[in-house]
Amino acid sequence: RSNSPLRSSQKGPSPSWSLESSATRTLPVDVIPRTDLTMAAKGSVHIPSDLAPESRAIMERAIELGLVPDEITTVEEARAKEVRDRALMGEPPPVAAVDDVAIDGPGGPLPLRIYRPAGEPPFYTILYIHGGGWVLGSIDHADVDCRYLALDTGSLVVSVGYRLAPEHKFPAGLDDVFAAAEWTAAELSGLGGDPARLAVAGSSAGGNLAAALCLLAARRGGPRISHQVLIYPVTDFSFDTASYRDFAEGYWLEQEDMRWFWGHYLETPDQGADPLASILRAPDLAALPPATILTAGCDVLRDEAEAYGERLREAGVPVTLRPYPGQLHGFWSCGAVTSLPRRVNDDIAAALGRD
């Protein structure tokens, strides 16, 4: 079923579930008011009653924009829909400077976008890796996220336009990310970054690549990474966790979506056992940098992200787990609907401040 539709318009009733003890952090409601936003289910879309208000508002807004329900069967259709998703992100805020560069990558020119915050260097530097199931996403699509990340953390942010599947399957994207990390580490002083403070951050599939980058850097003896920020990351080529069962349908990112993404990312299912694809299966995590892992309570990926955090702790790596109960996968990128992403960035800034 690896070629199943990204999203089917025919939904069954949403499953019932209860928050586990690891996801009981209480957060204040923080939804940007909209006078034209109704809170009732529309058409055939059922909005789960156990969503937090922020994610309920995100889903309502997505319905208004015609983003759900939908039925997507091809990569081209998915990428076309992604352009419309930007309405959930909001307008790009100004930062001190933005520069586009291209470096020599393993597959040719590799685009990077550099965001400079206000203030005096040297800055903490974050190498940011966008999400999108290894199939979707771009530095343009991640622009708003990166601008707010730079503003809210006071960091220099370098965003990577890595190659996407299925045109470039595993490990092409990871090879690009590693090349970007090497270049960034070598150029930190010239960019205005602190040579001793280079973090890597990523969301969803980007979180997978960020964690795999840390594994690869440890294997190869560099570049040195001071912190890894993993935002609802993919950590395992498996679909049998409780969160995969509880949120299989009706909660934005669905089980069939992940099967579709993995099917495009891997050349063969056997590659799913490679620790650089399934980071949860890495035999030795002891040499990895401190980690901050943020999870969404209503996300198929929640349990595997938490499991990776536990593996890191067992290996002696300092880990901060930040669960966001009742939130959908992708909520961090929905700043047009809720200011919760800004408070997530505050959590990230606090974690980096401890380095």
Short mmCIF file of C-alpha atoms in Angstrom, two decimals:
data_model
loop_
_atom_site.label_atom_id
_atom_site.label_comp_id
_atom_site.label_asym_id
_atom_site.label_seq_id
_atom_site.Cartn_x
_atom_site.Cartn_y
_atom_site.Cartn_z
CA ARG A 1 0.00 0.00 0.00
CA SER A 2 3.01 2.31 -0.30
CA ASN A 3 1.42 4.07 -3.28
CA SER A 4 -1.87 4.79 -1.52
CA PRO A 5 -3.41 8.27 -1.89
CA LEU A 6 -1.93 11.00 0.23
CA ARG A 7 -5.36 11.86 1.53
CA SER A 8 -8.68 10.22 0.81
CA SER A 9 -11.89 12.20 0.76
CA GLN A 10 -13.79 9.20 2.13
CA LYS A 11 -13.33 9.20 5.89
CA GLY A 12 -14.68 6.93 8.54
CA PRO A 13 -15.55 8.16 12.03
CA SER A 14 -12.60 9.47 14.01
CA PRO A 15 -11.21 7.06 16.59
CA SER A 16 -11.57 7.77 20.27
CA TRP A 17 -8.44 8.09 22.41
CA SER A 18 -7.09 9.49 25.64
CA LEU A 19 -3.95 11.47 26.28
CA GLU A 20 -1.14 9.42 27.76
CA SER A 21 0.75 10.57 30.81
CA SER A 22 3.67 11.78 28.69
CA ALA A 23 1.42 14.31 26.93
CA THR A 24 -0.40 16.02 29.76
CA ARG A 25 1.31 19.40 29.68
CA THR A 26 -1.33 22.11 30.07
CA LEU A 27 -1.08 25.03 27.68
CA PRO A 28 -3.19 28.19 27.55
CA VAL A 29 -5.52 28.53 24.60
CA ASP A 30 -3.92 30.75 21.99
CA VAL A 31 -6.03 31.13 18.84
CA ILE A 32 -5.93 34.22 16.67
CA PRO A 33 -9.55 35.46 16.60
CA ARG A 34 -11.42 35.29 13.30
CA THR A 35 -14.95 36.63 12.99
CA ASP A 36 -15.60 34.47 9.90
CA LEU A 37 -14.44 31.21 11.49
CA THR A 38 -17.23 28.83 12.38
CA MET A 39 -16.60 25.95 14.78
CA ALA A 40 -18.90 23.34 13.25
CA ALA A 41 -17.97 20.42 11.03
CA LYS A 42 -18.48 21.24 7.37
CA GLY A 43 -19.57 18.86 4.66
CA SER A 44 -18.26 15.36 5.17
CA VAL A 45 -15.30 16.42 7.34
CA HIS A 46 -15.48 15.38 10.95
CA ILE A 47 -13.41 17.49 13.32
CA PRO A 48 -12.27 15.36 16.26
CA SER A 49 -13.70 16.62 19.54
CA ASP A 50 -10.47 15.98 21.43
CA LEU A 51 -8.36 18.47 19.51
CA ALA A 52 -6.97 21.41 21.46
CA PRO A 53 -8.61 24.72 20.50
CA GLU A 54 -5.58 25.80 18.47
CA SER A 55 -5.62 22.71 16.27
CA ARG A 56 -9.40 22.73 16.03
CA ALA A 57 -9.12 26.26 14.64
CA ILE A 58 -6.39 25.10 12.23
CA MET A 59 -8.61 22.36 10.87
CA GLU A 60 -11.58 24.73 10.57
CA ARG A 61 -9.47 27.20 8.63
CA ALA A 62 -8.15 24.42 6.37
CA ILE A 63 -11.74 23.45 5.58
CA GLU A 64 -12.60 27.05 4.74
CA LEU A 65 -9.63 27.22 2.38
CA GLY A 66 -10.68 23.99 0.68
CA LEU A 67 -7.56 22.14 1.81
CA VAL A 68 -9.62 19.31 3.34
CA PRO A 69 -11.22 17.05 2.38
CA ASP A 70 -9.23 16.23 -0.71
CA GLU A 71 -8.08 13.25 -2.70
CA ILE A 72 -4.50 13.24 -3.93
CA THR A 73 -2.91 10.41 -5.85
CA THR A 74 0.22 11.86 -7.45
CA VAL A 75 3.30 13.75 -6.31
CA GLU A 76 2.44 16.56 -8.71
CA GLU A 77 -1.01 17.00 -7.14
CA ALA A 78 0.48 16.99 -3.65
CA ARG A 79 3.01 19.67 -4.57
CA ALA A 80 0.30 21.81 -6.15
CA LYS A 81 -1.79 21.56 -2.98
CA GLU A 82 1.20 22.52 -0.86
CA VAL A 83 1.24 25.98 -2.44
CA ARG A 84 -2.27 26.55 -1.09
CA ASP A 85 -1.17 25.44 2.39
CA ARG A 86 0.81 28.66 2.74
CA ALA A 87 -2.37 30.50 3.66
CA LEU A 88 -2.15 28.81 7.07
CA MET A 89 1.33 30.18 7.69
CA GLY A 90 0.76 33.91 7.58
CA GLU A 91 2.76 36.74 6.08
CA PRO A 92 6.56 36.63 6.29
CA PRO A 93 7.81 38.94 9.06
CA PRO A 94 10.83 41.14 8.39
CA VAL A 95 14.25 40.09 9.67
CA ALA A 96 17.52 41.99 9.57
CA ALA A 97 18.72 40.34 6.34
CA VAL A 98 17.98 37.40 4.05
CA ASP A 99 20.52 36.02 1.58
CA ASP A 100 20.20 33.22 -0.97
CA VAL A 101 23.35 31.28 -1.82
CA ALA A 102 24.16 28.10 -3.71
CA ILE A 103 26.94 25.78 -2.65
CA ASP A 104 28.46 22.73 -4.29
CA GLY A 105 26.30 19.79 -3.27
CA PRO A 106 26.56 16.05 -3.96
CA GLY A 107 24.02 16.34 -6.78
CA GLY A 108 24.96 19.78 -8.08
CA PRO A 109 24.22 23.31 -6.81
CA LEU A 110 22.55 23.16 -3.40
CA PRO A 111 20.41 26.19 -2.46
CA LEU A 112 20.59 27.68 1.02
CA ARG A 113 18.76 30.67 2.47
CA ILE A 114 20.38 32.55 5.35
CA TYR A 115 18.32 34.60 7.82
CA ARG A 116 20.13 37.11 10.02
CA PRO A 117 18.50 38.41 13.21
CA ALA A 118 18.91 41.88 14.63
CA GLY A 119 21.74 42.41 17.08
CA GLU A 120 25.46 41.98 17.19
CA PRO A 121 27.21 38.76 16.18
CA PRO A 122 28.30 36.14 16.93
CA PHE A 123 24.92 34.43 16.88
CA TYR A 124 23.82 30.94 17.74
CA THR A 125 23.33 29.29 14.32
CA ILE A 126 20.52 26.89 13.43
CA LEU A 127 20.72 24.72 10.32
CA TYR A 128 17.03 24.24 9.51
CA ILE A 129 15.69 21.28 7.52
CA HIS A 130 12.12 21.58 6.28
CA GLY A 131 9.48 18.89 6.47
CA GLY A 132 7.20 17.46 3.80
CA GLY A 133 7.63 13.69 3.96
CA TRP A 134 10.92 13.90 1.98
CA VAL A 135 8.66 14.53 -1.05
CA LEU A 136 7.27 18.03 -0.48
CA GLY A 137 8.64 21.32 0.83
CA SER A 138 11.25 23.88 -0.20
CA ILE A 139 13.15 26.80 1.23
CA ASP A 140 10.37 29.05 -0.12
CA HIS A 141 7.68 27.02 1.63
CA ALA A 142 9.67 27.13 4.90
CA ASP A 143 10.33 30.87 4.65
CA VAL A 144 7.83 32.04 7.29
CA ASP A 145 8.89 29.33 9.74
CA CYS A 146 12.55 30.28 9.37
CA ARG A 147 11.92 34.00 9.75
CA TYR A 148 10.05 33.48 13.01
CA LEU A 149 12.68 31.02 14.20
CA ALA A 150 15.37 33.64 13.65
CA LEU A 151 13.28 36.38 15.30
CA ASP A 152 12.13 34.39 18.32
CA THR A 153 15.44 32.68 19.11
CA GLY A 154 17.78 35.51 18.08
CA SER A 155 19.66 32.98 15.94
CA LEU A 156 21.21 32.95 12.51
CA VAL A 157 19.15 30.43 10.53
CA VAL A 158 20.41 28.55 7.46
CA SER A 159 17.63 26.80 5.55
CA VAL A 160 18.51 23.87 3.25
CA GLY A 161 16.85 23.21 -0.12
CA TYR A 162 17.72 19.52 -0.24
CA ARG A 163 16.78 17.16 -3.08
CA LEU A 164 13.37 15.52 -2.80
CA ALA A 165 11.99 12.05 -3.45
CA PRO A 166 10.85 10.28 -5.54
CA GLU A 167 13.19 11.91 -8.04
CA HIS A 168 16.03 11.58 -5.51
CA LYS A 169 15.50 8.74 -3.08
CA PHE A 170 17.24 7.93 0.22
CA PRO A 171 19.93 8.91 1.04
CA ALA A 172 20.15 11.83 -1.43
CA GLY A 173 18.40 14.33 0.83
CA LEU A 174 20.57 13.35 3.78
CA ASP A 175 23.71 13.71 1.67
CA ASP A 176 22.64 17.27 0.82
CA VAL A 177 21.92 18.09 4.44
CA PHE A 178 25.36 16.81 5.48
CA ALA A 179 27.02 18.94 2.79
CA ALA A 180 25.09 21.98 4.03
CA ALA A 181 26.20 21.28 7.60
CA GLU A 182 29.84 21.00 6.55
CA TRP A 183 29.64 24.26 4.62
CA THR A 184 27.84 26.10 7.42
CA ALA A 185 30.33 24.90 10.04
CA ALA A 186 33.25 26.05 7.87
CA GLU A 187 31.67 29.45 7.19
CA LEU A 188 30.29 30.24 10.65
CA SER A 189 32.68 33.04 11.51
CA GLY A 190 32.16 34.75 8.16
CA LEU A 191 28.40 34.44 8.48
CA GLY A 192 28.38 36.01 11.93
CA GLY A 193 27.80 32.78 13.79
CA ASP A 194 29.45 31.48 16.92
CA PRO A 195 31.81 28.64 15.85
CA ALA A 196 31.04 26.78 19.06
CA ARG A 197 27.26 26.87 18.70
CA LEU A 198 25.77 25.19 15.65
CA ALA A 199 22.40 23.53 16.17
CA VAL A 200 20.38 21.51 13.70
CA ALA A 201 16.59 21.69 13.64
CA GLY A 202 13.92 20.06 11.54
CA SER A 203 10.21 19.35 11.47
CA SER A 204 8.57 16.03 10.57
CA ALA A 205 10.69 14.43 7.82
CA GLY A 206 13.10 17.32 8.36
CA GLY A 207 13.36 16.19 11.97
CA ASN A 208 14.26 12.74 10.70
CA LEU A 209 17.00 14.24 8.52
CA ALA A 210 18.22 16.43 11.38
CA ALA A 211 18.58 13.45 13.69
CA ALA A 212 20.20 11.35 10.94
CA LEU A 213 22.62 14.20 10.30
CA CYS A 214 23.70 14.04 13.94
CA LEU A 215 24.29 10.29 13.59
CA LEU A 216 26.28 10.79 10.41
CA ALA A 217 28.36 13.61 11.89
CA ALA A 218 29.20 11.41 14.89
CA ARG A 219 30.28 8.59 12.56
CA ARG A 220 32.46 10.86 10.43
CA GLY A 221 33.95 12.92 13.23
CA GLY A 222 32.21 16.18 12.38
CA PRO A 223 30.96 18.74 11.85
CA ARG A 224 30.39 19.39 15.54
CA ILE A 225 26.70 19.95 16.34
CA SER A 226 25.85 21.45 19.72
CA HIS A 227 22.11 20.72 19.84
CA GLN A 228 19.38 18.95 17.87
CA VAL A 229 15.82 20.32 17.81
CA LEU A 230 13.38 17.72 16.50
CA ILE A 231 9.83 18.95 15.87
CA TYR A 232 7.39 16.00 15.65
CA PRO A 233 10.07 13.93 13.87
CA VAL A 234 9.76 10.71 11.88
CA THR A 235 12.00 8.17 13.61
CA ASP A 236 11.02 4.69 12.39
CA PHE A 237 9.80 2.86 9.30
CA SER A 238 6.98 1.24 11.20
CA PHE A 239 3.26 1.84 11.62
CA ASP A 240 2.36 -0.20 14.69
CA THR A 241 2.51 2.25 17.59
CA ALA A 242 -0.51 3.24 19.67
CA SER A 243 -0.48 6.73 18.17
CA TYR A 244 -0.50 5.26 14.66
CA ARG A 245 -3.61 3.30 15.61
CA ASP A 246 -5.33 6.09 17.56
CA PHE A 247 -4.83 8.79 14.92
CA ALA A 248 -4.85 6.63 11.78
CA GLU A 249 -7.60 8.71 10.17
CA GLY A 250 -9.11 12.13 10.63
CA TYR A 251 -6.18 13.85 12.35
CA TRP A 252 -4.51 15.72 9.46
CA LEU A 253 -1.46 13.48 8.91
CA GLU A 254 -2.78 9.95 8.49
CA GLN A 255 -1.26 6.49 8.57
CA GLU A 256 -1.79 6.06 4.82
CA ASP A 257 -0.06 9.40 4.23
CA MET A 258 3.06 8.11 5.97
CA ARG A 259 2.99 4.87 3.98
CA TRP A 260 2.78 7.00 0.83
CA PHE A 261 5.72 9.19 1.89
CA TRP A 262 7.92 6.26 2.91
CA GLY A 263 7.06 4.50 -0.36
CA HIS A 264 8.41 7.44 -2.33
CA TYR A 265 11.45 8.00 -0.08
CA LEU A 266 12.91 4.49 0.00
CA GLU A 267 14.24 2.62 -3.01
CA THR A 268 13.20 -0.67 -1.38
CA PRO A 269 11.49 -1.47 1.94
CA ASP A 270 14.75 -3.06 3.14
CA GLN A 271 16.25 0.43 3.36
CA GLY A 272 13.81 1.15 6.17
CA ALA A 273 16.07 -0.85 8.50
CA ASP A 274 18.99 1.51 7.87
CA PRO A 275 19.53 3.63 11.02
CA LEU A 276 20.04 6.69 8.82
CA ALA A 277 16.43 6.23 7.66
CA SER A 278 14.97 4.78 10.87
CA ILE A 279 16.98 6.63 13.49
CA LEU A 280 15.16 4.80 16.29
CA ARG A 281 17.03 1.65 15.21
CA ALA A 282 20.53 3.13 15.55
CA PRO A 283 22.53 0.80 17.83
CA ASP A 284 24.60 3.51 19.53
CA LEU A 285 23.37 7.03 20.33
CA ALA A 286 25.89 7.90 23.04
CA ALA A 287 27.93 10.39 20.99
CA LEU A 288 24.97 12.54 19.94
CA PRO A 289 24.33 16.15 20.99
CA PRO A 290 21.67 17.22 23.50
CA ALA A 291 18.17 17.05 22.08
CA THR A 292 14.94 18.99 22.36
CA ILE A 293 12.02 16.95 21.02
CA LEU A 294 8.63 18.57 20.49
CA THR A 295 5.59 16.36 19.92
CA ALA A 296 1.97 16.91 18.93
CA GLY A 297 -0.55 15.00 21.05
CA CYS A 298 -2.83 14.03 18.12
CA ASP A 299 -0.14 12.87 15.73
CA VAL A 300 0.62 9.42 14.33
CA LEU A 301 4.32 10.20 14.90
CA ARG A 302 3.98 11.05 18.59
CA ASP A 303 4.97 7.69 20.05
CA GLU A 304 7.99 7.09 17.87
CA ALA A 305 9.29 10.59 18.63
CA GLU A 306 8.93 9.96 22.35
CA ALA A 307 10.56 6.55 21.95
CA TYR A 308 13.57 8.18 20.30
CA GLY A 309 13.82 10.57 23.22
CA GLU A 310 13.87 7.63 25.61
CA ARG A 311 16.58 5.92 23.56
CA LEU A 312 18.68 9.06 23.74
CA ARG A 313 18.18 9.31 27.51
CA GLU A 314 19.19 5.67 27.95
CA ALA A 315 22.39 6.47 26.03
CA GLY A 316 23.17 9.33 28.41
CA VAL A 317 22.22 12.15 26.04
CA PRO A 318 20.47 15.12 27.71
CA VAL A 319 16.91 15.27 26.38
CA THR A 320 14.12 17.80 26.83
CA LEU A 321 10.72 16.50 25.75
CA ARG A 322 8.05 19.14 25.07
CA PRO A 323 4.63 17.56 24.43
CA TYR A 324 1.82 19.74 23.10
CA PRO A 325 -1.40 17.91 24.04
CA GLY A 326 -4.29 17.89 21.60
CA GLN A 327 -2.30 19.40 18.74
CA LEU A 328 -2.21 18.19 15.15
CA HIS A 329 0.92 17.33 13.22
CA GLY A 330 2.03 20.49 11.44
CA PHE A 331 0.64 22.97 14.00
CA TRP A 332 4.04 24.70 14.33
CA SER A 333 3.68 26.04 10.77
CA CYS A 334 0.18 27.49 11.20
CA GLY A 335 0.99 30.94 12.53
CA ALA A 336 -1.85 32.57 10.59
CA VAL A 337 -4.33 30.76 12.83
CA THR A 338 -2.63 30.60 16.20
CA SER A 339 0.34 32.20 17.93
CA LEU A 340 1.18 28.88 19.59
CA PRO A 341 4.13 28.45 17.19
CA ARG A 342 5.70 31.56 18.70
CA ARG A 343 5.58 29.98 22.16
CA VAL A 344 7.09 26.82 20.72
CA ASN A 345 9.95 28.99 19.49
CA ASP A 346 10.28 30.36 23.02
CA ASP A 347 10.75 26.77 24.21
CA ILE A 348 13.41 26.26 21.54
CA ALA A 349 15.17 29.48 22.54
CA ALA A 350 15.18 28.38 26.17
CA ALA A 351 16.69 25.02 25.23
CA LEU A 352 19.42 26.61 23.15
CA GLY A 353 20.12 29.10 25.92
CA ARG A 354 21.13 26.23 28.18
CA ASP A 355 23.98 25.19 25.85
#
